[in-house]
mmCIF file of C-alpha atoms in Angstrom:
data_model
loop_
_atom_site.group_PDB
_atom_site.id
_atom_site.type_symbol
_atom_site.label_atom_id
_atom_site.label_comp_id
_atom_site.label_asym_id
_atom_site.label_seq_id
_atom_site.Cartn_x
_atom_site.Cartn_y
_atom_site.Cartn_z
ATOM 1 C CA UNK A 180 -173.596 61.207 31.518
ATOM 2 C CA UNK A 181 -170.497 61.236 29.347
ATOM 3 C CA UNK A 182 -167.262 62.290 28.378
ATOM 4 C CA UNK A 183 -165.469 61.984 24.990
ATOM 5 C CA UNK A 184 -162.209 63.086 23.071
ATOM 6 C CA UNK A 185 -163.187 62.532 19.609
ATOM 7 C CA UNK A 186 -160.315 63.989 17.899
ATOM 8 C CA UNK A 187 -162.241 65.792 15.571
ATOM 9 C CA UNK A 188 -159.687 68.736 15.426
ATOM 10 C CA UNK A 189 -158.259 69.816 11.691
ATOM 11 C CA UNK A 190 -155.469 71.417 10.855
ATOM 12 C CA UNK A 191 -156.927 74.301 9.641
ATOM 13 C CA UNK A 192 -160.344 76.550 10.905
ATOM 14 C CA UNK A 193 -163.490 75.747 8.749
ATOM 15 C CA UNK A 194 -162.001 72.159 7.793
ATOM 16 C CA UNK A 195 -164.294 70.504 10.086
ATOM 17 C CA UNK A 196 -167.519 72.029 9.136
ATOM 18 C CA UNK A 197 -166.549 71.582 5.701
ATOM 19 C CA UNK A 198 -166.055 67.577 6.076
ATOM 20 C CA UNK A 199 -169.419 67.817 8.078
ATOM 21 C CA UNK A 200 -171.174 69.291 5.405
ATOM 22 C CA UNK A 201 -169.409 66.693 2.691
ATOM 23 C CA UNK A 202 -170.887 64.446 4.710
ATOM 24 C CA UNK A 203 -168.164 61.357 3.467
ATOM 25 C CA UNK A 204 -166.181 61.444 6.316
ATOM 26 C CA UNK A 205 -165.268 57.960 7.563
ATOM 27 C CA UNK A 206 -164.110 59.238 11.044
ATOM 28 C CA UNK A 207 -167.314 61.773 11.736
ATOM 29 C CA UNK A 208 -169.328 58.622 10.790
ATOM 30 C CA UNK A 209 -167.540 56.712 13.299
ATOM 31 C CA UNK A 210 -167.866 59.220 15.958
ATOM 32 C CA UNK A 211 -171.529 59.967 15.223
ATOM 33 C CA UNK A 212 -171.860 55.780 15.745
ATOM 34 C CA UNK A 213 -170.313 55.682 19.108
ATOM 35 C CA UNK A 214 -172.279 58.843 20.495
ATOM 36 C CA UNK A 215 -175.633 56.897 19.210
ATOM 37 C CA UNK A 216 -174.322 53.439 20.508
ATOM 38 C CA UNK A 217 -173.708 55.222 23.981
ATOM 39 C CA UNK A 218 -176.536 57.051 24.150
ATOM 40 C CA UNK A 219 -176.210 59.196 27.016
ATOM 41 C CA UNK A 220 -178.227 62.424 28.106
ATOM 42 C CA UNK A 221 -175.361 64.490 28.569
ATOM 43 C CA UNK A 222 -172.001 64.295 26.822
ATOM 44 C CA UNK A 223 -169.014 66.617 27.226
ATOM 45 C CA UNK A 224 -166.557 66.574 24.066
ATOM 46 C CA UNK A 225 -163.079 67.153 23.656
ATOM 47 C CA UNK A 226 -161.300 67.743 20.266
ATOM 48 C CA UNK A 227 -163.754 69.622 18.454
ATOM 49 C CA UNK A 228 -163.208 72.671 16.845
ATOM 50 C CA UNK A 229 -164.752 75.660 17.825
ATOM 51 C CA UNK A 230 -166.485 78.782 14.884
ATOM 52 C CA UNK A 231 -167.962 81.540 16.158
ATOM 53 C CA UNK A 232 -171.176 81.087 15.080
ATOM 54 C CA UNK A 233 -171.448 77.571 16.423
ATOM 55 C CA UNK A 234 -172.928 76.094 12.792
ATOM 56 C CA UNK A 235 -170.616 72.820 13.018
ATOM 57 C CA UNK A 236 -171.835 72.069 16.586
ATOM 58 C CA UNK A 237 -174.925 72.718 15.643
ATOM 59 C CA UNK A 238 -174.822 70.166 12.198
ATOM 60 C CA UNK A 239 -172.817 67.579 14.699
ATOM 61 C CA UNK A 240 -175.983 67.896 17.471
ATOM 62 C CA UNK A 241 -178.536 67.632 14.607
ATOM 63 C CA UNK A 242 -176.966 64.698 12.950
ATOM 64 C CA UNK A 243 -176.164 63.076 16.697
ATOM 65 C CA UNK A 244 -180.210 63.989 18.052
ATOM 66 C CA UNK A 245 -179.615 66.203 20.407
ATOM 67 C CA UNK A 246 -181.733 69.373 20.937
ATOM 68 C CA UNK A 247 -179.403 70.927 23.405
ATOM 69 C CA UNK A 248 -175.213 71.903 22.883
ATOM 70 C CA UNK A 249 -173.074 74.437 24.147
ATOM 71 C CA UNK A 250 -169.412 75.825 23.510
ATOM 72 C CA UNK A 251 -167.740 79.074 24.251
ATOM 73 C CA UNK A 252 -164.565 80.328 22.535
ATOM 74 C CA UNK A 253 -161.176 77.919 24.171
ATOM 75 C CA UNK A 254 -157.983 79.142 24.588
ATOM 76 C CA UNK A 255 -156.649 76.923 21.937
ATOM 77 C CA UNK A 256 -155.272 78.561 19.286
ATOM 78 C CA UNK A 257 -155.876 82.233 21.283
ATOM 79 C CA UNK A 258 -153.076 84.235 20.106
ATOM 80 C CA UNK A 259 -150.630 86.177 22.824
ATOM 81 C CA UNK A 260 -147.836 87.938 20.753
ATOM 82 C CA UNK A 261 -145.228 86.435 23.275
ATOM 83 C CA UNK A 262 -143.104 84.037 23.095
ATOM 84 C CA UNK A 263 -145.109 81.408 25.470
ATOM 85 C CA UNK A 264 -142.749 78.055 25.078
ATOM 86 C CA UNK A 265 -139.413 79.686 25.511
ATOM 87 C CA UNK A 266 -137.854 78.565 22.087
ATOM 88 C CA UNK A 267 -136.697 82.542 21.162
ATOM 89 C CA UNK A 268 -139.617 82.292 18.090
ATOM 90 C CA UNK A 269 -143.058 84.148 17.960
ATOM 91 C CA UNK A 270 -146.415 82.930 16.565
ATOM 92 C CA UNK A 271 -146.082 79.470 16.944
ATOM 93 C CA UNK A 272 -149.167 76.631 18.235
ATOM 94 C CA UNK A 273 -147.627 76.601 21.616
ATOM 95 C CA UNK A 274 -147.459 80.538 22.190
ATOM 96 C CA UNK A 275 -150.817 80.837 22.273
ATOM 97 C CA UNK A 276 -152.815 80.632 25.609
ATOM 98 C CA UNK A 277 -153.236 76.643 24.924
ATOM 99 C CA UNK A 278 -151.823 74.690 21.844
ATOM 100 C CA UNK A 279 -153.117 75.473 18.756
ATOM 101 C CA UNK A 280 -152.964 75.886 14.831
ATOM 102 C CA UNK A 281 -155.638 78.355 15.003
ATOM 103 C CA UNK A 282 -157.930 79.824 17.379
ATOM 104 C CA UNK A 283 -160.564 77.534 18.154
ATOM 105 C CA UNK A 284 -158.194 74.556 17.587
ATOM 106 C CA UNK A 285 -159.025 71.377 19.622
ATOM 107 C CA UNK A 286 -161.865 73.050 21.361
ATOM 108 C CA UNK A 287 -164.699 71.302 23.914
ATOM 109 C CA UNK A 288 -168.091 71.607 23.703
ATOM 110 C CA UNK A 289 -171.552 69.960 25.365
ATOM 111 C CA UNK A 290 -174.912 67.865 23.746
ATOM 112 C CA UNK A 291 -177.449 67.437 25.730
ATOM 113 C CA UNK A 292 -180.859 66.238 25.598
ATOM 114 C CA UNK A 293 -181.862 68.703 28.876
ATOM 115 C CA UNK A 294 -181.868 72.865 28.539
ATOM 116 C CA UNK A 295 -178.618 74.078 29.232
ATOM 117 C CA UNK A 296 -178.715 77.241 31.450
ATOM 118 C CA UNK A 297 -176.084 79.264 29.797
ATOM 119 C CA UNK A 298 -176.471 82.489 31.818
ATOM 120 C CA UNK A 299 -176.102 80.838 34.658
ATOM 121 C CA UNK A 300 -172.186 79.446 33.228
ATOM 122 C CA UNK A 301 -169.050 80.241 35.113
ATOM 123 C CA UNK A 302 -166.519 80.102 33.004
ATOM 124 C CA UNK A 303 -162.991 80.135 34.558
ATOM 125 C CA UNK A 304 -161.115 80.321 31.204
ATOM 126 C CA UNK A 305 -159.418 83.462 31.334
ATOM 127 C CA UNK A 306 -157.996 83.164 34.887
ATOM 128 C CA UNK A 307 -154.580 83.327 34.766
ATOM 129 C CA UNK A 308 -152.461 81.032 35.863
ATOM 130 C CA UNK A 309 -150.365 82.961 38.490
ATOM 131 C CA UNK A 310 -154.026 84.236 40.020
ATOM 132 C CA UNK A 311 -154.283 80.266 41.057
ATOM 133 C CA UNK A 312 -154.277 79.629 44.523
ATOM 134 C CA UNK A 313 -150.649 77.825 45.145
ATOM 135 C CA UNK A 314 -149.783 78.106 41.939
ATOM 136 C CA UNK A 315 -147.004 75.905 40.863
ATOM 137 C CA UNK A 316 -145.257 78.344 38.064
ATOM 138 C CA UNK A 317 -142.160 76.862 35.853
ATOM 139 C CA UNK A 318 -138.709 78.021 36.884
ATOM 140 C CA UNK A 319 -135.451 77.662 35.580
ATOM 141 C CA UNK A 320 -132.323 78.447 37.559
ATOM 142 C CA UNK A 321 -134.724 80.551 40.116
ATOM 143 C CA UNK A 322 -136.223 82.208 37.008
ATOM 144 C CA UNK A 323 -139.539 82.105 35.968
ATOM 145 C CA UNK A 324 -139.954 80.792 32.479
ATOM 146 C CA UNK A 325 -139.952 81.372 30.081
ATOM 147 C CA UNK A 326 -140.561 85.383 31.022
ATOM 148 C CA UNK A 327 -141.892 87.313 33.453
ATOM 149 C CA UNK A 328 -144.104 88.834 30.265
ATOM 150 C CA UNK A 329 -145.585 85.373 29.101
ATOM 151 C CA UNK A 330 -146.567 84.172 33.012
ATOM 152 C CA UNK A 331 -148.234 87.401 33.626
ATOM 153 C CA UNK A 332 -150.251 86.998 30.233
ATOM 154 C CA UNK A 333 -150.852 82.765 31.235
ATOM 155 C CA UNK A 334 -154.035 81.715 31.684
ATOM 156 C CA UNK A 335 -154.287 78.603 33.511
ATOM 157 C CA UNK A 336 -156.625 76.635 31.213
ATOM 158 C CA UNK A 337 -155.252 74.827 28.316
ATOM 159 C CA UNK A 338 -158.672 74.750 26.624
ATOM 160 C CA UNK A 339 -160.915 75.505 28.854
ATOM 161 C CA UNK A 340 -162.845 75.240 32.505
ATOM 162 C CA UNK A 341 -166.546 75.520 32.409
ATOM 163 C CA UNK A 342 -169.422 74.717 34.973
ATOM 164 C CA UNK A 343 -172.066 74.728 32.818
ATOM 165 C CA UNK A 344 -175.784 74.590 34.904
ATOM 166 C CA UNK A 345 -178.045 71.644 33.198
ATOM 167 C CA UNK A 346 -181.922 71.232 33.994
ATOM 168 C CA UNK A 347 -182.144 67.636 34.294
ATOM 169 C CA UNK A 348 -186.029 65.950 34.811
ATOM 170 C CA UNK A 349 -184.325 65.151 38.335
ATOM 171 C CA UNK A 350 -183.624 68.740 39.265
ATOM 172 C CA UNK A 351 -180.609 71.177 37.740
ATOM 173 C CA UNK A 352 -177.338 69.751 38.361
ATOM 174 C CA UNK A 353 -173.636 71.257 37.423
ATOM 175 C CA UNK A 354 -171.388 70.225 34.174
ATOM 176 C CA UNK A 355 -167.891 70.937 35.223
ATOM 177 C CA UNK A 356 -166.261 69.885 32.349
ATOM 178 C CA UNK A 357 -162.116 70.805 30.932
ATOM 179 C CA UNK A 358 -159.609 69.365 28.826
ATOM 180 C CA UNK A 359 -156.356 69.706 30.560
ATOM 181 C CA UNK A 360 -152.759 70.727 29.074
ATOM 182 C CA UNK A 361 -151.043 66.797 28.343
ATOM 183 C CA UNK A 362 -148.042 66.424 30.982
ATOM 184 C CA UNK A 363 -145.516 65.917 28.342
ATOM 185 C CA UNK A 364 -143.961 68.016 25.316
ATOM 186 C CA UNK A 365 -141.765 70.441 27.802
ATOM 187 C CA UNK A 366 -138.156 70.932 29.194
ATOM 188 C CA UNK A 367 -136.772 70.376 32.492
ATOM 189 C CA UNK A 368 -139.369 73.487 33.729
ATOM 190 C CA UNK A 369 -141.534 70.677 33.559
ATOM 191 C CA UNK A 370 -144.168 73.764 32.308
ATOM 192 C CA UNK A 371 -146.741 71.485 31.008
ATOM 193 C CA UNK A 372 -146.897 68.809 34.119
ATOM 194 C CA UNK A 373 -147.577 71.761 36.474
ATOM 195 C CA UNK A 374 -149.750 73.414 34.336
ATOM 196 C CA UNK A 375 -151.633 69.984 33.915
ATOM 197 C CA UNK A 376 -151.832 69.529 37.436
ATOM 198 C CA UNK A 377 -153.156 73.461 38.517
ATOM 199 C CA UNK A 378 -155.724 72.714 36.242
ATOM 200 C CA UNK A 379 -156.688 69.657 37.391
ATOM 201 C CA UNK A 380 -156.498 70.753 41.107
ATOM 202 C CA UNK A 381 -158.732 73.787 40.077
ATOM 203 C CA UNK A 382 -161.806 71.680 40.627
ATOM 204 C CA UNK A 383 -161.002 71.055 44.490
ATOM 205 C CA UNK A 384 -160.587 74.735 44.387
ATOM 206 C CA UNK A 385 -163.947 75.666 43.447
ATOM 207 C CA UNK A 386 -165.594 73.145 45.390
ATOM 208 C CA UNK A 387 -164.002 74.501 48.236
ATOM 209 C CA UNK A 388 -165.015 78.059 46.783
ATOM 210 C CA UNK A 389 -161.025 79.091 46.845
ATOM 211 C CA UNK A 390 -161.987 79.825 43.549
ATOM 212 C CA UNK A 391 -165.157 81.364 42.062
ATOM 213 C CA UNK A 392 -168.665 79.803 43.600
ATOM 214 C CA UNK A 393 -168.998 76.078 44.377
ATOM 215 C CA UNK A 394 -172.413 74.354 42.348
ATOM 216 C CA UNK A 395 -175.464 74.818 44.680
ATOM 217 C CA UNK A 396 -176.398 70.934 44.147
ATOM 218 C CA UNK A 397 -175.391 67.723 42.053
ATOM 219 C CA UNK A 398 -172.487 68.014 40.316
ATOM 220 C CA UNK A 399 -170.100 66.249 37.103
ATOM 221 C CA UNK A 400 -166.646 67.013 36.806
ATOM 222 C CA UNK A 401 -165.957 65.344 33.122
ATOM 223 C CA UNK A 402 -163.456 66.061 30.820
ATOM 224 C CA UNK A 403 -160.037 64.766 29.850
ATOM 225 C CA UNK A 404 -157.363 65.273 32.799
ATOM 226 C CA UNK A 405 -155.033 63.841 30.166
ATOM 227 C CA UNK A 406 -153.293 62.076 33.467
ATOM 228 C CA UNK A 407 -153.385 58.603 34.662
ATOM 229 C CA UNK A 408 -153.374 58.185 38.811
ATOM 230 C CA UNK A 409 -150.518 55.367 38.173
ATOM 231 C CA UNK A 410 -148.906 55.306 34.842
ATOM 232 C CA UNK A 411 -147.250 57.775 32.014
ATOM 233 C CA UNK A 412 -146.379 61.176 33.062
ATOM 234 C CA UNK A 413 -147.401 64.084 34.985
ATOM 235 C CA UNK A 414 -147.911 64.893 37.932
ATOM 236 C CA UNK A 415 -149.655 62.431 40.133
ATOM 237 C CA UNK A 416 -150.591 63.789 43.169
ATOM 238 C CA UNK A 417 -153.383 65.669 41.147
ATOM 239 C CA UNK A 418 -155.484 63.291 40.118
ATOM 240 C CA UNK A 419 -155.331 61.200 43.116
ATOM 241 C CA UNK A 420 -156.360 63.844 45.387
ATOM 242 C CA UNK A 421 -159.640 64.734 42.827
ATOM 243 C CA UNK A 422 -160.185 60.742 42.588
ATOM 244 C CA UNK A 423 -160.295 60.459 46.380
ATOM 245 C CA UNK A 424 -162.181 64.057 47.459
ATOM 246 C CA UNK A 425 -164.958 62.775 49.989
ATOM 247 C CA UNK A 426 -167.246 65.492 47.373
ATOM 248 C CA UNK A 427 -167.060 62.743 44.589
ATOM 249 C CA UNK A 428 -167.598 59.153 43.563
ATOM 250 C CA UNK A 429 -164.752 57.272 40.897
ATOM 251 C CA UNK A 430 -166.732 54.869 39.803
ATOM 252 C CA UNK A 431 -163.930 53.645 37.765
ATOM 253 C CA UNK A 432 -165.750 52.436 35.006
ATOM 254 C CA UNK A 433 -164.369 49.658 32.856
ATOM 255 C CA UNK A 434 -163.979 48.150 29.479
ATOM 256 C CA UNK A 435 -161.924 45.846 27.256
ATOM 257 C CA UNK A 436 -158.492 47.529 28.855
ATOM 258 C CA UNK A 437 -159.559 47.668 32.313
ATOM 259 C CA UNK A 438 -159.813 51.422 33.590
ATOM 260 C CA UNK A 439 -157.851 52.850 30.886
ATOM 261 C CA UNK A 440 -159.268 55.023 28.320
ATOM 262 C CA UNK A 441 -157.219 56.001 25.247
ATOM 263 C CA UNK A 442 -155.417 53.788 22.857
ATOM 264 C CA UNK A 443 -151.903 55.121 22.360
ATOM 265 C CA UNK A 444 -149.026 53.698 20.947
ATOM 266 C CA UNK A 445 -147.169 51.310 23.000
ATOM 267 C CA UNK A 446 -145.004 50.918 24.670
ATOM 268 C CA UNK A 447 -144.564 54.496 25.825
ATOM 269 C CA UNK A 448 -147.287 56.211 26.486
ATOM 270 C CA UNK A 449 -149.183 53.019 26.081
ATOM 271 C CA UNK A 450 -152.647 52.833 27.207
ATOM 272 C CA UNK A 451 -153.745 55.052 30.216
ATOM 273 C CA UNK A 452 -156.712 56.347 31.809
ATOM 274 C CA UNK A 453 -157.050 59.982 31.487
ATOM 275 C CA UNK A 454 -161.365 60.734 30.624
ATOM 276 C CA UNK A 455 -163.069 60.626 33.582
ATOM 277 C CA UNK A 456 -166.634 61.179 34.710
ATOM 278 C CA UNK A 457 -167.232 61.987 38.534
ATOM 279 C CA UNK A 458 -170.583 62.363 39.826
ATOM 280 C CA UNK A 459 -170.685 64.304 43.087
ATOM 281 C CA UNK A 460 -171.932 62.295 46.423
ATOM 282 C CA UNK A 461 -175.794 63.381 45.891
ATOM 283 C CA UNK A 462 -175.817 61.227 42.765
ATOM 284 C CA UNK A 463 -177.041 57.247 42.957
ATOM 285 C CA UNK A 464 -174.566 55.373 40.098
ATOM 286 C CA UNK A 465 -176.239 52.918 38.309
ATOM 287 C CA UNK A 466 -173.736 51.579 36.194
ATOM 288 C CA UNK A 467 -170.850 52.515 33.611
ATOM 289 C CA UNK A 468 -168.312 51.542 31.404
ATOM 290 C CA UNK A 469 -165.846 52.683 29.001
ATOM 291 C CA UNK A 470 -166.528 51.911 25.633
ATOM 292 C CA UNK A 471 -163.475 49.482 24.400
ATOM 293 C CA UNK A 472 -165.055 46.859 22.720
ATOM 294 C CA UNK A 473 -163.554 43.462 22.373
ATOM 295 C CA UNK A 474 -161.630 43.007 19.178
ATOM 296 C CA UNK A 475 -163.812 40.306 17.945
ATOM 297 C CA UNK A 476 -167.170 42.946 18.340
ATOM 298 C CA UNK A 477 -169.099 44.224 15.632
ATOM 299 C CA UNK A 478 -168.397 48.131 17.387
ATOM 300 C CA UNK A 479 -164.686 47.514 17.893
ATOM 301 C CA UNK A 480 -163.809 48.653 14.184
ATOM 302 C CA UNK A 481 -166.099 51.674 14.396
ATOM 303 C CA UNK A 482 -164.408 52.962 17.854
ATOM 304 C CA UNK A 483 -161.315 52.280 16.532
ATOM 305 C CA UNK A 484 -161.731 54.780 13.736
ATOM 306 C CA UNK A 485 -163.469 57.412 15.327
ATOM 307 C CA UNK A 486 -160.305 58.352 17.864
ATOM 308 C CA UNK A 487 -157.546 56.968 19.886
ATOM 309 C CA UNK A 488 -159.959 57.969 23.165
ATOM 310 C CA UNK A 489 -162.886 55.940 24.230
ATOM 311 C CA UNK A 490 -166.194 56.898 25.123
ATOM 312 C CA UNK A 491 -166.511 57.192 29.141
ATOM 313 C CA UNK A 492 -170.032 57.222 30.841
ATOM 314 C CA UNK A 493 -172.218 56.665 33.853
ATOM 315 C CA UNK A 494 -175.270 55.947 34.299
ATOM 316 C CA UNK A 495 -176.597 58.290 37.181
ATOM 317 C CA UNK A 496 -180.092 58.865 38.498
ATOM 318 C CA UNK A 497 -181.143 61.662 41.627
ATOM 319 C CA UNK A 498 -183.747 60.002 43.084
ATOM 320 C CA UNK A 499 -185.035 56.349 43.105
ATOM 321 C CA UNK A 500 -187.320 55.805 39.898
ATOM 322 C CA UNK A 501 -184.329 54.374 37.571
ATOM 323 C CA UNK A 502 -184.129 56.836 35.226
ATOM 324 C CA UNK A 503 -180.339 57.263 34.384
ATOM 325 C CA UNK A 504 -178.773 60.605 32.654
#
């Protein structure tokens, strides 16, 4: 099981099945080497852009041997005709329900070697972010920002929250995989770190069943929190509370740089963790890693291209015959 930001995203919709279908793109390439080097069952992806009739996933599946993927529409890009970011202008990447050029932008999607049950999906996407149990809404001087309009019209999800039924050779188990809002980019509403941290704490929620119906069995949360339990910004509490639920295992898997997972510029934000794959308590972990070569390996020039994020998985097995996923 993995997760993986590849920062496929373009700036404009079609662009990335076009440079699929050119087939000379040096940072596809790299991405399609790291998925093959990691070789997991399941991966979740973040940073791929989403077309409605799913062609690019499918070309990126084919050309990564996968017979299995899965996407539904993000709320990147999804246009509200408000004014969503407060700066008095209309139609811009952050007034739409998450940020994004166009809609689709940045989306997530799934590969997996297993069926993927996709009636059985609950997506939370369009809940809205006020709906949220204890909902921690931006205010300025007592007001909510940036209008009583835009919150009412707020989903919660930045890109998306899915929990996406697979049918593993173990038994069926539950994806529940997101990309979260970054903390960062906002005003002294500090709109973004409290959005960031609802949708993180959303998880606890629905394994609680606060919110819509807890998985029946095994369960992954894996996605990109885009928050570190220690360092950068955001809203800490969050992730620590997910990391130390009794209903999952961190792992904390490892690689060149420790526990962190994305390469950004130092010294601020600097390197943090933020992907993260937790296997609920029914799973037996077998191993893991993050995949952050050492600069003197072959791969390290490869991962380096494909994106700033590295490749997080663990190796997970339901019963006792050693067969990972």
């Amino acid at each position: 099981m993995g997760t993986y930001n590849t920062e496929l995203q373009r700036d404009g919709p079609g662009l990335f099945l076009r440079d699929l279908a050119r087939g000379t793109d040096d940072q596809i390439a790299a991405v399609v080497a790291v998925i093959a080097e990691a070789d997991v069952d399941v991966l979740a992806l973040q940073g791929i852009d989403y077309d409605l009739t799913g062609e690019a996933l499918g070309r990126l599946a084919e050309l990564t041997g996968y017979d299995h993927h899965f996407a539904l529409r993000p709320n990147t890009g999804m246009p509200t005709g408000l004014d969503m970011d407060g700066d008095g202008r209309l139609g811009g990447p952050r007034d739409a329900q998450g940020y994004g050029r166009f809609s689709g932008h940045g989306g997530m999607a799934i590969l997996s070697r297993f069926p993927i049950d996709a009636a059985g999906v609950q997506d939370f996407s369009e809940l809205l972010w006020q709906d949220v149990p204890g909902a921690t809404l931006p205010e300025v001087n007592g007001a909510p920002f940036p209008s009583v309009a835009a919150l009412a019209a707020q989903r919660l999800s930045t890109t998306g929250h899915w929990a996406v039924p697979i049918a593993a050779p173990g038994g069926t188990f539950t994806l529940m995989t997101f990309h979260a809002s970054p903390p960062v980019f906002d005003g002294p509403e500090d709109r973004n770190g409290k959005r960031n941290a609802d949708e993180i704490r959303l998880w606890e929620q629905v394994l609680t069943g606060e919110v819509g119906t807890p998985p029946p069995g095994p369960f992954v949360i894996a996605g990109d929190a885009n928050l570190d339990p220690v360092d950068g910004s955001g809203i800490k509490p969050a992730i620590r509370s997910l990391l130390s639920s009794p209903l999952v295992q961190d792992v904390s898997p490892r690689g060149q740089a420790g526990t962190d997972t994305v390469d950004w510029r130092d010294p601020v934000p600097g390197d943090l963790r933020v992907d993260y794959v937790l296997p609920s308590s029914h799973w037996r972990v077998l191993d893991s890693g993050v995949m952050w070569p050492a600069p003197d390996d072959p791969l390290a020039e490869t991962v380096a291209t494909a994106s700033r994020h590295r490749l997080v998985w663990v190796d997970l097995t339901l019963d006792h015959s050693g067969n990972g996923g």
